[in-house]
Coordinates of C-alpha atoms in Angstrom, one line a residue:
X58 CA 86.5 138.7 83.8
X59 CA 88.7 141.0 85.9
X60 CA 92.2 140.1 87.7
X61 CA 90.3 140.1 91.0
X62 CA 88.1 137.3 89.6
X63 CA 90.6 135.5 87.9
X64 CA 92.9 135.6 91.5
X65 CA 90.0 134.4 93.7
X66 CA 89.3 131.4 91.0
X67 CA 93.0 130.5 91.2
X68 CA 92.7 130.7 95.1
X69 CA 89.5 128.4 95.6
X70 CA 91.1 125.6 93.0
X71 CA 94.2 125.8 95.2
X72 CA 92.2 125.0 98.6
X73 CA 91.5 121.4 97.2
X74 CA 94.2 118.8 98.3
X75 CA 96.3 116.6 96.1
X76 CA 96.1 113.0 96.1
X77 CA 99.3 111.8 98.2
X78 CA 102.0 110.1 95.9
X79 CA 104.3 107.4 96.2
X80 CA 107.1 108.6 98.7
X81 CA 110.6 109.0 96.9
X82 CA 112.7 106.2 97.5
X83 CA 116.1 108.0 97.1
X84 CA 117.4 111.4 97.8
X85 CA 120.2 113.7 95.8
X86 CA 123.8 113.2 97.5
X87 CA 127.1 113.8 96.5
X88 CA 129.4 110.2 95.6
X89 CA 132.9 110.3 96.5
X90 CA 135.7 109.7 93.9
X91 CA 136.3 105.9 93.9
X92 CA 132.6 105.6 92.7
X93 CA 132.4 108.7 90.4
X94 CA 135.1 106.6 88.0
X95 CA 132.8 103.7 88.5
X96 CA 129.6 105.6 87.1
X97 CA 131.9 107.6 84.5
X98 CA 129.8 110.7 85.6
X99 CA 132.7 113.0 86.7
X100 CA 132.6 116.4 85.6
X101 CA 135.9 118.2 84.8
X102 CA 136.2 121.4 86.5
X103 CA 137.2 125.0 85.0
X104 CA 141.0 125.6 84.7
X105 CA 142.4 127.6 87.3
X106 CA 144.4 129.8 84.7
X107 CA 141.3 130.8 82.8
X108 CA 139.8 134.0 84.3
X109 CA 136.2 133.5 85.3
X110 CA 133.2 135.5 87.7
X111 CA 133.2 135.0 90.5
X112 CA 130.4 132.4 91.7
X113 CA 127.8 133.9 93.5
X114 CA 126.0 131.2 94.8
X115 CA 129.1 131.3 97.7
X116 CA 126.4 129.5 100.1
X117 CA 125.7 125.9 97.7
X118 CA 127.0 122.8 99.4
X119 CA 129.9 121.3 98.7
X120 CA 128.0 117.9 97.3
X121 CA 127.0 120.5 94.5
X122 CA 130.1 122.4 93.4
X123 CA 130.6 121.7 89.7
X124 CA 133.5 119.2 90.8
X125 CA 131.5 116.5 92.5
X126 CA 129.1 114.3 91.1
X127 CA 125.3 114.1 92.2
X128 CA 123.5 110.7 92.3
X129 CA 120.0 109.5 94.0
X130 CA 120.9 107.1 96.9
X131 CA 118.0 105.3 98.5
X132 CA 117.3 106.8 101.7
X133 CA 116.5 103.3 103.0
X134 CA 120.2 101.2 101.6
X135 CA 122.6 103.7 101.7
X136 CA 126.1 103.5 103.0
X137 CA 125.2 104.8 106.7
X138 CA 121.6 102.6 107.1
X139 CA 123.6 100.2 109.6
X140 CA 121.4 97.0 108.4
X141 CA 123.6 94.8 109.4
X142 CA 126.7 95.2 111.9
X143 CA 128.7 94.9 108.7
X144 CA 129.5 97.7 106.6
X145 CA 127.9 97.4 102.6
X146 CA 129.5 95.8 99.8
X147 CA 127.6 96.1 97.3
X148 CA 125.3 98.6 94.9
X149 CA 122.8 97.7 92.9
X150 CA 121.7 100.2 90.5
X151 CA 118.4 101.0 89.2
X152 CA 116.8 101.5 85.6
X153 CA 115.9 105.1 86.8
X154 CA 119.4 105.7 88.3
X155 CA 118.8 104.6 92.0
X156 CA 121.9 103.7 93.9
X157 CA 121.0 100.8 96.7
X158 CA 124.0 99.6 98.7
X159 CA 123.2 96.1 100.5
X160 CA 125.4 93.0 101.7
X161 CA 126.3 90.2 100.1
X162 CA 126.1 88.1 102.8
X163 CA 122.5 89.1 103.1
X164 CA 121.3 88.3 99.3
X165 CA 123.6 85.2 98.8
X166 CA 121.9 83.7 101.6
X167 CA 118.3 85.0 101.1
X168 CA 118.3 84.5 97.3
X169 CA 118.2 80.9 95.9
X170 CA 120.2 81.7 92.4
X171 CA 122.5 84.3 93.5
X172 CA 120.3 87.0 93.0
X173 CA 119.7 86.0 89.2
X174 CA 122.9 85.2 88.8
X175 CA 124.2 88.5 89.2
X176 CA 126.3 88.2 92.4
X177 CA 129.2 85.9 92.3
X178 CA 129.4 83.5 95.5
X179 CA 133.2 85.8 95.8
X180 CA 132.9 89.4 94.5
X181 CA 136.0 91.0 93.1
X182 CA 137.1 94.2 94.1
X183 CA 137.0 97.0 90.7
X184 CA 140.4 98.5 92.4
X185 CA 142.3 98.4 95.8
X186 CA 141.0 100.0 98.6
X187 CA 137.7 100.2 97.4
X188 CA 135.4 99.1 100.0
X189 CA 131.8 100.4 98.3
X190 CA 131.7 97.4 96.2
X191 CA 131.0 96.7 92.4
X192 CA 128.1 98.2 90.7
X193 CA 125.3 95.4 89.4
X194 CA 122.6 97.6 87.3
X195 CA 119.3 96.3 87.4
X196 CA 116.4 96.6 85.1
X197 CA 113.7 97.6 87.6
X198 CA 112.8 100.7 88.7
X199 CA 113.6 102.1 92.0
X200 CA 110.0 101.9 93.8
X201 CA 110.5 98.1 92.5
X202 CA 113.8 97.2 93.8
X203 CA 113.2 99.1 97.0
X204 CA 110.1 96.6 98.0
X205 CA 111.8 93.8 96.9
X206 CA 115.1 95.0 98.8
X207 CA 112.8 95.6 102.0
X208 CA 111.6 92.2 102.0
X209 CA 115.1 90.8 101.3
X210 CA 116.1 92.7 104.9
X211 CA 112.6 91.5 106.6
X212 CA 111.5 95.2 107.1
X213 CA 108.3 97.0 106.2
X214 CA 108.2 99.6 103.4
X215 CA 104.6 100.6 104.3
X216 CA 106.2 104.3 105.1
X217 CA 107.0 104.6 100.7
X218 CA 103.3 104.1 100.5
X219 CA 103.5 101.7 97.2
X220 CA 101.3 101.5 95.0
X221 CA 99.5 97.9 94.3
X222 CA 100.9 97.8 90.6
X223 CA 104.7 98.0 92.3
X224 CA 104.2 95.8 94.7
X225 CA 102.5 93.1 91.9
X226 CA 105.9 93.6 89.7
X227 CA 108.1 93.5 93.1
X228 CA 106.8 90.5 93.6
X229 CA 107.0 89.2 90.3
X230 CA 111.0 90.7 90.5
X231 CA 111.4 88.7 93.6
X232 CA 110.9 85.4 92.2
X233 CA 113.5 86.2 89.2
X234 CA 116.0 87.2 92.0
X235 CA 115.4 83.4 94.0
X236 CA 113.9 85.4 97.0
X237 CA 110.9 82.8 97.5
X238 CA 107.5 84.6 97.5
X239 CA 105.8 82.0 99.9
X240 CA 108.9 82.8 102.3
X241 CA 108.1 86.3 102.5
X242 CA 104.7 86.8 101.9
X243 CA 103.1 85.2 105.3
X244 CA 100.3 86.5 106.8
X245 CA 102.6 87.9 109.6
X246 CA 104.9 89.6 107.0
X247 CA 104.0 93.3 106.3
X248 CA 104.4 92.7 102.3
X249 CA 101.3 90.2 103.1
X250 CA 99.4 93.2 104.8
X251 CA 100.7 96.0 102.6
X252 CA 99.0 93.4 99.4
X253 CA 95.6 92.5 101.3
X254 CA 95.0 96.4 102.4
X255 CA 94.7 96.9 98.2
X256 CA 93.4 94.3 97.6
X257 CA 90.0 95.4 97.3
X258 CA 91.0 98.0 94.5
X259 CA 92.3 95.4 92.2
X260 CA 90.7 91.9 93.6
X261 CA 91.5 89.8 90.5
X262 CA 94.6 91.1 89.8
X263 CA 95.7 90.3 93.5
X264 CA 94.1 86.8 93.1
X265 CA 96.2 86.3 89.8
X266 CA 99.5 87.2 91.8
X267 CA 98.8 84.9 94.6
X268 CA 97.9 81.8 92.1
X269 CA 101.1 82.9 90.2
X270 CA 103.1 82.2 93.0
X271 CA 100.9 79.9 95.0
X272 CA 100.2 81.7 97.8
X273 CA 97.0 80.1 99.1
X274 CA 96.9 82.2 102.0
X275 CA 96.9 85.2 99.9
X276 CA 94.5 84.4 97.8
X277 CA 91.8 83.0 100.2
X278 CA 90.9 86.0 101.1
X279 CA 91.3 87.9 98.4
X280 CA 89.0 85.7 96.7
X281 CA 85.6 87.1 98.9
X282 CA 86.3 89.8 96.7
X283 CA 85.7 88.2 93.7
X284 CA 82.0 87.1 94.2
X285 CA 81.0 90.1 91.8
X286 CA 83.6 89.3 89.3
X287 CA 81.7 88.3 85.7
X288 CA 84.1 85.6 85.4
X289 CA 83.1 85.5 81.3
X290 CA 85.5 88.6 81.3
X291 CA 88.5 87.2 82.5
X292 CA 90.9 87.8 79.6
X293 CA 93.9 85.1 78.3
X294 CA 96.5 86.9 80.2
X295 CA 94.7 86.6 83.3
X296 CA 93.4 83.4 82.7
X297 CA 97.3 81.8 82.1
X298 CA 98.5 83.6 85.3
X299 CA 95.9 81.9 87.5
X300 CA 96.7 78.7 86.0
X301 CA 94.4 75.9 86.1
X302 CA 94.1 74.9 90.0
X303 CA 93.3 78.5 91.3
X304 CA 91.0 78.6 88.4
X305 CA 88.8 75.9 89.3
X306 CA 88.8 77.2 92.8
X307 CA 87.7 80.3 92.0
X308 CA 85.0 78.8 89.8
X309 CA 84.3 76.1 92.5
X310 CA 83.7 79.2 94.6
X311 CA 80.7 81.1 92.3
X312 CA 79.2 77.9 91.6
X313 CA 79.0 76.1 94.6
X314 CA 77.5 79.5 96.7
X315 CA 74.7 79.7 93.4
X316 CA 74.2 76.1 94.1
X317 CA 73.5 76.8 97.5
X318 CA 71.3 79.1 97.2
X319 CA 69.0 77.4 95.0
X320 CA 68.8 74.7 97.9
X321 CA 68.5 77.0 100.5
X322 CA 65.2 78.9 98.4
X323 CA 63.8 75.6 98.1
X324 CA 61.7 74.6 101.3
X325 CA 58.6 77.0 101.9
X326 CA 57.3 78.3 105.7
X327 CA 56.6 75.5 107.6
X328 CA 52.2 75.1 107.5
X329 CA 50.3 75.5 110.4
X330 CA 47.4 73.3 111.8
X331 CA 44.4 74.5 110.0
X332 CA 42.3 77.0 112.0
X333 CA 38.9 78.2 111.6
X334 CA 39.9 81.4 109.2
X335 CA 43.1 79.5 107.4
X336 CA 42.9 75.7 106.4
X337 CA 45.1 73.7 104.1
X338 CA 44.0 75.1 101.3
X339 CA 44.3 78.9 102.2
X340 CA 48.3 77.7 103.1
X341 CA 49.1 77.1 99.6
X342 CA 48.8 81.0 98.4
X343 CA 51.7 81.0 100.9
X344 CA 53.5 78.2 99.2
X345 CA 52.7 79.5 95.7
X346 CA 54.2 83.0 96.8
X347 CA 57.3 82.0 98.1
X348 CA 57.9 79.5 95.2
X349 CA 57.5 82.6 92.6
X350 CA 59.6 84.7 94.8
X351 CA 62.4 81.8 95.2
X352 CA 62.2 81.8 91.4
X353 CA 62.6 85.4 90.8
X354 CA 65.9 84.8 93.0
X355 CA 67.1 81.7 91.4
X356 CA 67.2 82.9 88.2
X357 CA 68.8 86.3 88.6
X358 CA 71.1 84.7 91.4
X359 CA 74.8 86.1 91.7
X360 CA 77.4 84.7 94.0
X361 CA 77.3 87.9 95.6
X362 CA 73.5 88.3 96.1
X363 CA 72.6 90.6 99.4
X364 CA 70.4 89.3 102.2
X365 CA 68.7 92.7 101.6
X366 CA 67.8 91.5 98.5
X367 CA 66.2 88.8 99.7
X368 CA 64.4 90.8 102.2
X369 CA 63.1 92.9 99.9
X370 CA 61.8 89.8 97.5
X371 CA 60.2 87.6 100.4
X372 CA 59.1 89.8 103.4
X373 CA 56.6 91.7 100.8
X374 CA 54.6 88.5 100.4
X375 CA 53.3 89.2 104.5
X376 CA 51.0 91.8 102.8
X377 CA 48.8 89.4 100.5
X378 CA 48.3 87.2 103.5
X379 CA 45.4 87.4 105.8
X380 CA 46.4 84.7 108.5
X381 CA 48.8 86.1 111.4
X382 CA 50.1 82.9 111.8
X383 CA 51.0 82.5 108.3
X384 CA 52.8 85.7 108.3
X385 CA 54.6 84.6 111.8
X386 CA 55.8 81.5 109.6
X387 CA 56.7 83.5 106.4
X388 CA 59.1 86.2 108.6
X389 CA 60.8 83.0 110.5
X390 CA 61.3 81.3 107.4
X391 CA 62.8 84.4 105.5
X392 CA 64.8 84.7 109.1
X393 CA 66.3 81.4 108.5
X394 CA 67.4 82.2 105.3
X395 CA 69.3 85.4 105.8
X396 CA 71.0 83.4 108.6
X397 CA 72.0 80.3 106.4
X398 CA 72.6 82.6 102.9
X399 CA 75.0 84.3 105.4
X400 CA 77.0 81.6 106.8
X401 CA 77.7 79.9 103.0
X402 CA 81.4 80.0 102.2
X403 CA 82.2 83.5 100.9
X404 CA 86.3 82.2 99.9
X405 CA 88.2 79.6 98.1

């Protein structure tokens, strides 16, 4: 294969899209002196007696000359966000080395143990003068602390695009920092509608968060998810995280819509007055059929079992019957099942 080839291969794979990633929660910027002793990340510049090149990259900005330290600040809690009235005075710092500055005001009085017992009820200042506050490290990663953060300030973080495993550990982090799940997970919150919009990917993960944390309006719907889940396959870890009252829900749930069903199936078409052509006796090939067909659905039931399904196993029977009138009954009959299959509880 020729160059040409080769450049219109490379040119047809680079038509197809990427998927779109997680947004970056931070952004490169330059930290003045008071916190560069703080982080210990100063670099020393060149002595001005030692003869050097001069630099030709004349046009890079100041936050980048050797003498000034570069950081990742949130773009969302840095010092000029204007949260709150009130200037910052405090950073937490990522395990991925994410500066976030916040108030204490705001997590003392959001967070039920002082933020894990990381934020004394009176912070003291590292030196005088220094109005950035102290520096708490934190062992979560940025896209973690920054949902958890945003729900701290009662603001939406659906612009980051998170992924469902973050927000699962964010709010797993938020219950370790005292900032209530059930407080900030309502169905008006946009963490609630950010978790139910992915749900679908990872149903039973989503289900085991909400039990976790008892959030019953969480996992009710989440749970109509769940009526293909093989619940034989739900492994320990799962199973302790659910704990044992969302468990018997959930179980409560597959049985009790199987159990309906099997009721539902049970009455045949209503018989007719015996006519010339179809008496008693011809009725009961009807009754036989739709007894084999019920069975046929009874045994391979699921909780999830389509009406089109059921369509397909019932209406068929119309074909072996001779009797319009029996065939009116077996479609209204088959009718009234669709209907009442449909209307069955389909959450916890």
């Amino acid at each position: 294969m020729d160059s040409a080839d080769w450049d219109s291969v490379m040119q047809y794979l680079s038509d197809f899209p990427s998927p779109m990633p997680e947004r970056p929660v931070s952004e490169m910027a330059g930290v003045p002196a008071q916190l560069q002793q703080s982080v210990q990340q100063t670099v020393t510049p060149p002595s001005s007696e030692s003869s050097s090149p001069p630099d030709p990259r004349e046009d890079v900005p100041d936050d980048h000359l050797p003498g000034n330290t570069i950081v990742s600040v949130s773009t969302s809690f840095n010092p000029a966000a204007n949260l709150l009235p009130i200037p910052p005075d405090l950073i937490l710092l990522s395990s991925d080395g994410v500066f976030f500055y916040i108030h204490t005001t705001r997590a003392l009085s959001m967070s039920s143990n002082q933020f894990n017992s990381l934020i004394p009820p009176e912070l003291i200042k590292t030196k005088a003068g220094d109005d950035l506050g102290p520096i708490i490290p934190l062992p979560d990663a940025s896209t973690v602390l920054n949902v958890v953060l945003h729900a701290m300030y009662e603001i939406s973080c659906a612009h980051y695009h998170p992924s469902l495993d973050t927000l699962i550990t964010a709010v797993d982090a938020m219950a370790v920092y005292g900032l209530a799940p059930k407080e900030h997970i309502a169905p008006s919150s946009p963490l609630y509608a950010m978790i139910l919009s992915q749900a679908p990917v990872q149903p039973i993960a989503v289900y085991a968060l909400a039990a976790s944390h008892d959030l019953y309006e969480l996992a009710v719907p989440v749970s109509s998810h769940l009526l293909s889940f093989s619940l034989h396959t739900l492994t320990d870890e799962l199973a302790m995280r659910i704990g044992p009252l969302y468990m018997k829900r959930l179980f409560f749930l597959h049985l009790g819509r199987l159990d309906a069903l099997k009721r539902l199936l049970l009455p045949p078409p209503h018989p007719h007055p015996p006519t010339e052509t179809c008496d008693f006796t011809e009725q009961k090939k009807l009754t036989r059929a739709w007894a084999l067909a019920s069975a046929y659905l009874a045994w391979d039931a699921r909780p999830d079992l389509s009406t089109s399904v059921m369509e397909s196993a019932l209406c068929p029977l119309a074909e072996h019957l001779s009797c319009d009138v029996c065939k009116k009954s077996l479609v209204d009959r088959a009718k009234q099942l669709i209907v009442q299959w449909s209307v069955v509880k389909r959450s916890i």
